[in-house]
PDB file of C-alpha atoms in Angstrom:
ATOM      1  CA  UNK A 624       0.000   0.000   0.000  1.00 71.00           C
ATOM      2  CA  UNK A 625       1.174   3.164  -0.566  1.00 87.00           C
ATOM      3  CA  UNK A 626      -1.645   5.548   0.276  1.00 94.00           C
ATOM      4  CA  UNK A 627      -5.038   5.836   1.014  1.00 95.00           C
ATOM      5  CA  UNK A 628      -8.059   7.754  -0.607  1.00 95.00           C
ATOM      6  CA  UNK A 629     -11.539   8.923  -0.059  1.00 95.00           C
ATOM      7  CA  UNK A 630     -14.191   9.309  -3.030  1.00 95.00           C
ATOM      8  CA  UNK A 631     -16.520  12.731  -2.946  1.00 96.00           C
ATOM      9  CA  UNK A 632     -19.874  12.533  -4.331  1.00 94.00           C
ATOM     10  CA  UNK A 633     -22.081  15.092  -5.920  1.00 90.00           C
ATOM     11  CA  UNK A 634     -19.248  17.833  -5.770  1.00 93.00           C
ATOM     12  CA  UNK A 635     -17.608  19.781  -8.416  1.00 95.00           C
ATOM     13  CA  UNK A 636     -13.571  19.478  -8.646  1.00 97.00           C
ATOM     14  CA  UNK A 637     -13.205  22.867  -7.613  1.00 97.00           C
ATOM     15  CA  UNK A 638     -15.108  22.329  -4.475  1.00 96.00           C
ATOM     16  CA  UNK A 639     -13.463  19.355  -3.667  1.00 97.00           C
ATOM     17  CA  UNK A 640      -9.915  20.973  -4.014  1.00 98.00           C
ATOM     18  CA  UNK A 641     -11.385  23.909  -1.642  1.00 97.00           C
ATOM     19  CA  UNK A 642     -12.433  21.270   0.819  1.00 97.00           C
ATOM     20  CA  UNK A 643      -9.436  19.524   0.469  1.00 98.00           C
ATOM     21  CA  UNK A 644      -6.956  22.519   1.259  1.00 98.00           C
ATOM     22  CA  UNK A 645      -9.526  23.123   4.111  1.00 97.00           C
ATOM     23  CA  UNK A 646      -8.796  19.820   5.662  1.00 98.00           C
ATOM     24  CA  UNK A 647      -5.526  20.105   4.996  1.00 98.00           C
ATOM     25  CA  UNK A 648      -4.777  23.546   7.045  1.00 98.00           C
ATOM     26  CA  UNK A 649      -7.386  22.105   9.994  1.00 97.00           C
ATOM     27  CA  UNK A 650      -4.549  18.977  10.377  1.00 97.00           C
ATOM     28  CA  UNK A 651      -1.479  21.928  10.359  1.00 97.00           C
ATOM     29  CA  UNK A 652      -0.608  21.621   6.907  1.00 98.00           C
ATOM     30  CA  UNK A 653      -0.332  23.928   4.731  1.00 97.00           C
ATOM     31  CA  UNK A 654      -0.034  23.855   0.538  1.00 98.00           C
ATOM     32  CA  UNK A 655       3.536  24.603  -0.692  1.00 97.00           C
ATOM     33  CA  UNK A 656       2.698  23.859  -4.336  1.00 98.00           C
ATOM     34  CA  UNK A 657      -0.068  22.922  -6.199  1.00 98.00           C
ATOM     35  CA  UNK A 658       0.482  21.358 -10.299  1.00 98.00           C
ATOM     36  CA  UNK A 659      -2.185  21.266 -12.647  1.00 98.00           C
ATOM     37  CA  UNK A 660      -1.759  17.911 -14.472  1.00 98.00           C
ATOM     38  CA  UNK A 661      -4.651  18.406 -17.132  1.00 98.00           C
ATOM     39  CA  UNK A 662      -3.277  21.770 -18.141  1.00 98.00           C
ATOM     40  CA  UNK A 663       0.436  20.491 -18.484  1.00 98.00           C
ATOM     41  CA  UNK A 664      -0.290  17.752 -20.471  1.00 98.00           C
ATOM     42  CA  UNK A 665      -2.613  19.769 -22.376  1.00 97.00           C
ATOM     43  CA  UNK A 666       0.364  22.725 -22.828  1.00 97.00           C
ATOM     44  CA  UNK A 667       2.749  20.024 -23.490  1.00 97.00           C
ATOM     45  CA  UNK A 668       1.566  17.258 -25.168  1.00 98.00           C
ATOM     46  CA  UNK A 669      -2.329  18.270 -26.274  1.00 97.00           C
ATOM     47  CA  UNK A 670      -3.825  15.793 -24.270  1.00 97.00           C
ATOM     48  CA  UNK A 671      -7.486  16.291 -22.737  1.00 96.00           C
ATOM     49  CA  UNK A 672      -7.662  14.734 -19.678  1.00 97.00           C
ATOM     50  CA  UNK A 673      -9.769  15.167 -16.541  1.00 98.00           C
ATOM     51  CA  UNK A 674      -9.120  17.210 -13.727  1.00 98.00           C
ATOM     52  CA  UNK A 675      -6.273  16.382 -11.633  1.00 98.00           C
ATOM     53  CA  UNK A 676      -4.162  18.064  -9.255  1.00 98.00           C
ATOM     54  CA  UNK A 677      -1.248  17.535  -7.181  1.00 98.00           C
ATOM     55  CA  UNK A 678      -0.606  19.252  -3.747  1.00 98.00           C
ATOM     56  CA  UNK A 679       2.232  19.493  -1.656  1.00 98.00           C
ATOM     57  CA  UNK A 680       1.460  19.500   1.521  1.00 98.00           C
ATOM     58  CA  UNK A 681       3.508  20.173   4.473  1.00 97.00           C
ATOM     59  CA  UNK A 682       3.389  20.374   8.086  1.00 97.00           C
ATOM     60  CA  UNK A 683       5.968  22.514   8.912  1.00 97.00           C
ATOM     61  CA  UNK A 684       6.887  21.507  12.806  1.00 97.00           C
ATOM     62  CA  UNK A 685       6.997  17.665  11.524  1.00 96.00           C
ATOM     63  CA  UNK A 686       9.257  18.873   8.072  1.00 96.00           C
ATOM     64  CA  UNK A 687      11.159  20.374  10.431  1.00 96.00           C
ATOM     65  CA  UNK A 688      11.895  17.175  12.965  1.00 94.00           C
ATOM     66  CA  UNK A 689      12.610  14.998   9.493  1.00 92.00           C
ATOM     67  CA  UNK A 690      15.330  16.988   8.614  1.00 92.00           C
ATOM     68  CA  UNK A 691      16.517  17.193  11.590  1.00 92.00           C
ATOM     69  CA  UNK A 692      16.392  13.131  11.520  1.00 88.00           C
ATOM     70  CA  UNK A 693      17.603  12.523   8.101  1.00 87.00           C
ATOM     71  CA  UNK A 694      18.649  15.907   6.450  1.00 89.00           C
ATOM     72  CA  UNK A 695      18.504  14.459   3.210  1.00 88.00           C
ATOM     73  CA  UNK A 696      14.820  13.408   3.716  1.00 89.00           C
ATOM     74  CA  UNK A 697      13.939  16.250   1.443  1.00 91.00           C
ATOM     75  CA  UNK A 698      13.943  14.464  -1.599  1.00 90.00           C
ATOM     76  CA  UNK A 699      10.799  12.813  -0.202  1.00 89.00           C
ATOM     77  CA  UNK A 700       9.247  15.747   1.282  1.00 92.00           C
ATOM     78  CA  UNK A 701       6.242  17.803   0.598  1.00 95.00           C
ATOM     79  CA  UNK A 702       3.639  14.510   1.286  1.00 95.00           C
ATOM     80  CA  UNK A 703       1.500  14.718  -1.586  1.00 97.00           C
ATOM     81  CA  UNK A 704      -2.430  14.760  -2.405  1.00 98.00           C
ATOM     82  CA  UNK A 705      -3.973  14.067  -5.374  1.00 98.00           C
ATOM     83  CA  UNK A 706      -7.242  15.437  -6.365  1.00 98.00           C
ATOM     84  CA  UNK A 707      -8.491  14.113  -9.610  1.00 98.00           C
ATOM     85  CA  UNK A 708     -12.070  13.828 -10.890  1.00 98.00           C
ATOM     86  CA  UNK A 709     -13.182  10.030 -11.756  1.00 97.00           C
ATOM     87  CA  UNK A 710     -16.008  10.919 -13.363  1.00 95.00           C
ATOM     88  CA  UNK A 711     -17.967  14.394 -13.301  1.00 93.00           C
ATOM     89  CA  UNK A 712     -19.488  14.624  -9.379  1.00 91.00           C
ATOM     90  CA  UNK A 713     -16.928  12.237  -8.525  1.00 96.00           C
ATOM     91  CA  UNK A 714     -13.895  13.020  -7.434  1.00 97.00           C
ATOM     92  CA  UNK A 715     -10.916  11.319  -5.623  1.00 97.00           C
ATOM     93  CA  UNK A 716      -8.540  12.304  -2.917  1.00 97.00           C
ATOM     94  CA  UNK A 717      -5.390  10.727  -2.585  1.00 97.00           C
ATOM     95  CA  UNK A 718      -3.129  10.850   0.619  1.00 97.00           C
ATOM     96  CA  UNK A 719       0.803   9.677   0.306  1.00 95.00           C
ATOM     97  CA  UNK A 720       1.572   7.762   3.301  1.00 95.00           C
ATOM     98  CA  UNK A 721       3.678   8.771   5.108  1.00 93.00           C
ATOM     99  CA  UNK A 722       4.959   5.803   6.584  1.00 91.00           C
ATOM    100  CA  UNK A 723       6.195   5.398   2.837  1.00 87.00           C
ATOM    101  CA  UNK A 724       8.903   7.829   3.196  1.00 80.00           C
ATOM    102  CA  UNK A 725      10.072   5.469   6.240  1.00 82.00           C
ATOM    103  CA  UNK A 726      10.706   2.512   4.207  1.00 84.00           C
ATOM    104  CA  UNK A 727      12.325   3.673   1.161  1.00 81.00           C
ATOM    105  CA  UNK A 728      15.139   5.143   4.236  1.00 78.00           C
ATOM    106  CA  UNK A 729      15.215   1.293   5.418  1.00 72.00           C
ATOM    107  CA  UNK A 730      17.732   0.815   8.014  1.00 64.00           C
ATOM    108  CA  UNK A 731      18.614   4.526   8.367  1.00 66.00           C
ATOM    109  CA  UNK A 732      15.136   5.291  10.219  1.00 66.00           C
ATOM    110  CA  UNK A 733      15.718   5.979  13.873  1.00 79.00           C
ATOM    111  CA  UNK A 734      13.085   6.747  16.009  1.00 85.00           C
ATOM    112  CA  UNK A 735      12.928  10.228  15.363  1.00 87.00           C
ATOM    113  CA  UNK A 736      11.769   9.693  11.536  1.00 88.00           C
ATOM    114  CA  UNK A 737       9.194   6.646  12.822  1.00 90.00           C
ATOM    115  CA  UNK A 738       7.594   9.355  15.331  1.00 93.00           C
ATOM    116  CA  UNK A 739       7.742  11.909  12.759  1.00 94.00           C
ATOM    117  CA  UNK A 740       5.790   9.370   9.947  1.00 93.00           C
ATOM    118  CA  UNK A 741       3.121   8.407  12.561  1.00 95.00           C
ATOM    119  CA  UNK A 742       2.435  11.423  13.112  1.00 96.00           C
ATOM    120  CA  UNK A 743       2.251  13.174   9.511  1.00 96.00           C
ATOM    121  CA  UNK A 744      -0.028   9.298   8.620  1.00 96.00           C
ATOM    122  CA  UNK A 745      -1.991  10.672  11.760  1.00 97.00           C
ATOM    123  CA  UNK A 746      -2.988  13.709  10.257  1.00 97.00           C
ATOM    124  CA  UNK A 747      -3.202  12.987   6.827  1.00 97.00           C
ATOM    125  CA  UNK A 748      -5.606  10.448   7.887  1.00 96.00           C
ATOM    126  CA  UNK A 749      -7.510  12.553   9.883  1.00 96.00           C
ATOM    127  CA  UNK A 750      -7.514  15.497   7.123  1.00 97.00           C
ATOM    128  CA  UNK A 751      -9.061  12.351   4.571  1.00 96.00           C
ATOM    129  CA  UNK A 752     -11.630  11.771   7.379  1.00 95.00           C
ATOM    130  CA  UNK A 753     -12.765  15.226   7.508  1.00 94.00           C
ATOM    131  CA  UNK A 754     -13.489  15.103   3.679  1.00 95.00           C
ATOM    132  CA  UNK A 755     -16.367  12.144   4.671  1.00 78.00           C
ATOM    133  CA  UNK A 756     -16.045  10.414   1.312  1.00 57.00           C
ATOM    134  CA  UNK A 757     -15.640   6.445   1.338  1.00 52.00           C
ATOM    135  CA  UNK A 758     -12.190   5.946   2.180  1.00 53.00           C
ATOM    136  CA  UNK A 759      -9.683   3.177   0.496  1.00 58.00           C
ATOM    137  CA  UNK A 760      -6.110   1.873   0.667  1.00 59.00           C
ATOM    138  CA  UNK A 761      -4.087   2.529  -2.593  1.00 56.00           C
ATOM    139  CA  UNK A 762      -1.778  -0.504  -3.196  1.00 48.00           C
ATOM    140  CA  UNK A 763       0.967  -0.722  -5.739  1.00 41.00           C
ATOM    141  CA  UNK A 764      -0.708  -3.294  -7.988  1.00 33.00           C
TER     142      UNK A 764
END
């Protein structure tokens, strides 16, 4: 698994990406940048797509204890959320988790970085709950 989403009904993507930045900042975190997929890879390769956005997200006291941990724990920082629309009034939002970050670092994770990723999974996951779609694990399958 390497995240977990929640599906919003009856909502327009713009509303969901409001709610979703809303969630976000009531867990701490805050939006560092935001990429508009469709319009890239319409600018860049003419390609019509639905809407889909990437946010980084960051919680600034728990970026800070990471790099204190692990200074080079950067490349693997903001966490990102997705928020793409499945079908129109259906849109999905997509959590990294954070616990993620901890394996790719395999042995070097003290207990610093473990406290760190429970607690950025903790409000991730609580920031997805707030949204009150159906929530699912993302595997890599």
């Amino acid at each position: 698994m390497y995240g977990f989403t929640t599906t919003l009904t009856d909502t327009s993507f713009e509303q969901a990406l409001a709610r979703t930045v809303d969630a976000l900042k009531s867990e701490g975190f805050g939006v560092l940048s935001e990429i508009d997929v469709q319009a890239a890879l319409q600018d860049k390769l003419g390609l019509a797509m639905r809407p889909y956005r990437i946010l980084g997200a960051c919680k600034p006291t728990l970026a800070h204890q990471a790099l204190q941990a692990a200074p080079d724990i950067g490349l693997l920082l903001p966490c990102n959320v997705i928020v793409r629309e499945a079908s129109p009034g259906q849109i999905v939002v997509g959590f990294l988790d954070p616990q993620i970050m901890v394996r790719l670092v395999g042995s070097m994770v003290g207990p610093e970085l473990q406290a760190v990723a429970d607690a950025a999974e903790q409000h991730l996951r609580s920031a997805c709950a707030r949204l009150s779609g159906s929530t699912t694990a993302v595997s890599t399958v």
